Amino acid sequence: MIRNKTVKTLASVPYFGAVVRGGISLLVKREAKLIAQHFAEYLRPVVAYKTDTVQEAFRIRHDVYCEELNFEPVRENGMEQDEFDEYSRFCLIEHKPSNNYAGCVRIVSPSSKDEPLPIEKYCSNAIEGAKHHPSQFDRTEICEISRLAVRPQFRRRKADNFDGAASGAINEQTYSEEELRCFPFLAIGLYLSIASLAVRAGTHHAFVMMEPRLARSMSFLGIKFEQLGPAIEYHGLRAPYYISAGTLTRTLPVGFQVLMRNIDKEVEKGCLAARNNDDNDDYIKKMYSPSFYKNDSPNISLRESHKWCESKGLYLPQ
């Protein structure tokens, strides 16, 4: 992103500034295209709704939360699951050259008071008296982003290869230098994928418990989470955060808007496939019924067709 202070100063100079601003505009557009192209070359978002892909998310979570971080006990079946999965939607990121799934994330999407968010059940003290609280909104319009996990081999730097494959390092013969440069975008890709899925489900208000360090990183990239309360000990030091669909749309940098549009197109395909799925599966019926893909839900990739509503904090169709 263009952040150099000298360049910004030159851009404000009369006459000459117009030339500088034109150059910046071209660079930003080029950067946006490169980010989107680089991501699309190696990675693909996948809406996980069938049993095999949902279980793949559970396996990734087990790799990270049970075996690597020891946040949860190791399970005999190698899948980490909890009570919230019954009313959650899932996204995966596929590494296209190997057909392996690199990471996963879910949105817990309640439909009634009998289906609490994890933050309500386990961290209620952290959001007591918060500016934004799940109880302020209709249950069908809230969600919680959770269980974001990226497999270790997709988080290793090239310099870590000497540790060997047994320790989870990347084999240089398997992953090229260009691919390794793209892997830091995995977390961003997961957040944008789940944001697209949430918006398409008519879910406009998202809560998340995460490390303040991660929130700062997201803010630096233009994804502005609002901290709701103090950091507490919950699988490490974590704080409660909130973000609305409108805030995400307004603050997303140009460099990631092209990526968002591309991700949204893939998520749209997955949503339609889930909605039109013929399997007699109770989970799919519940989470991807015909009422899912609502016509009045703002499509992030079509921001120009929506107008910001300050009172609701959302982009609504014009």
Tab-separated table of C-alpha atoms in Angstrom, residues 60-74 147-150 152 155-156 211 213 234-236 238:
chain	number	residue	atom	x	y	z
A	60	ILE	CA	-7.386	-28.676	10.308
A	61	ARG	CA	-8.659	-27.409	13.652
A	62	HIS	CA	-7.408	-30.583	15.324
A	63	ASP	CA	-3.964	-30.127	13.745
A	64	VAL	CA	-3.734	-26.567	15.070
A	65	TYR	CA	-5.819	-26.342	18.266
A	66	CYS	CA	-5.231	-29.855	19.643
A	67	GLU	CA	-1.854	-31.066	18.395
A	68	GLU	CA	0.094	-27.829	17.884
A	69	LEU	CA	-1.281	-25.344	20.418
A	70	ASN	CA	-2.729	-27.809	22.962
A	71	PHE	CA	-5.754	-25.566	23.493
A	72	GLU	CA	-8.073	-28.563	23.232
A	73	PRO	CA	-7.569	-32.251	24.075
A	74	VAL	CA	-6.423	-34.586	21.312
A	147	ARG	CA	-11.782	-21.329	14.913
A	148	LEU	CA	-9.641	-19.671	12.249
A	149	ALA	CA	-6.733	-22.025	11.686
A	150	VAL	CA	-3.902	-22.276	9.158
A	152	PRO	CA	1.705	-25.117	10.142
A	155	ARG	CA	2.978	-20.579	7.930
A	156	ARG	CA	6.667	-21.427	7.712
A	211	GLU	CA	-5.263	-11.554	20.106
A	213	ARG	CA	-1.721	-8.278	18.034
A	234	TYR	CA	-8.890	-17.295	26.944
A	235	HIS	CA	-6.574	-19.666	25.100
A	236	GLY	CA	-3.971	-16.964	25.510
A	238	ARG	CA	-7.567	-12.321	23.785
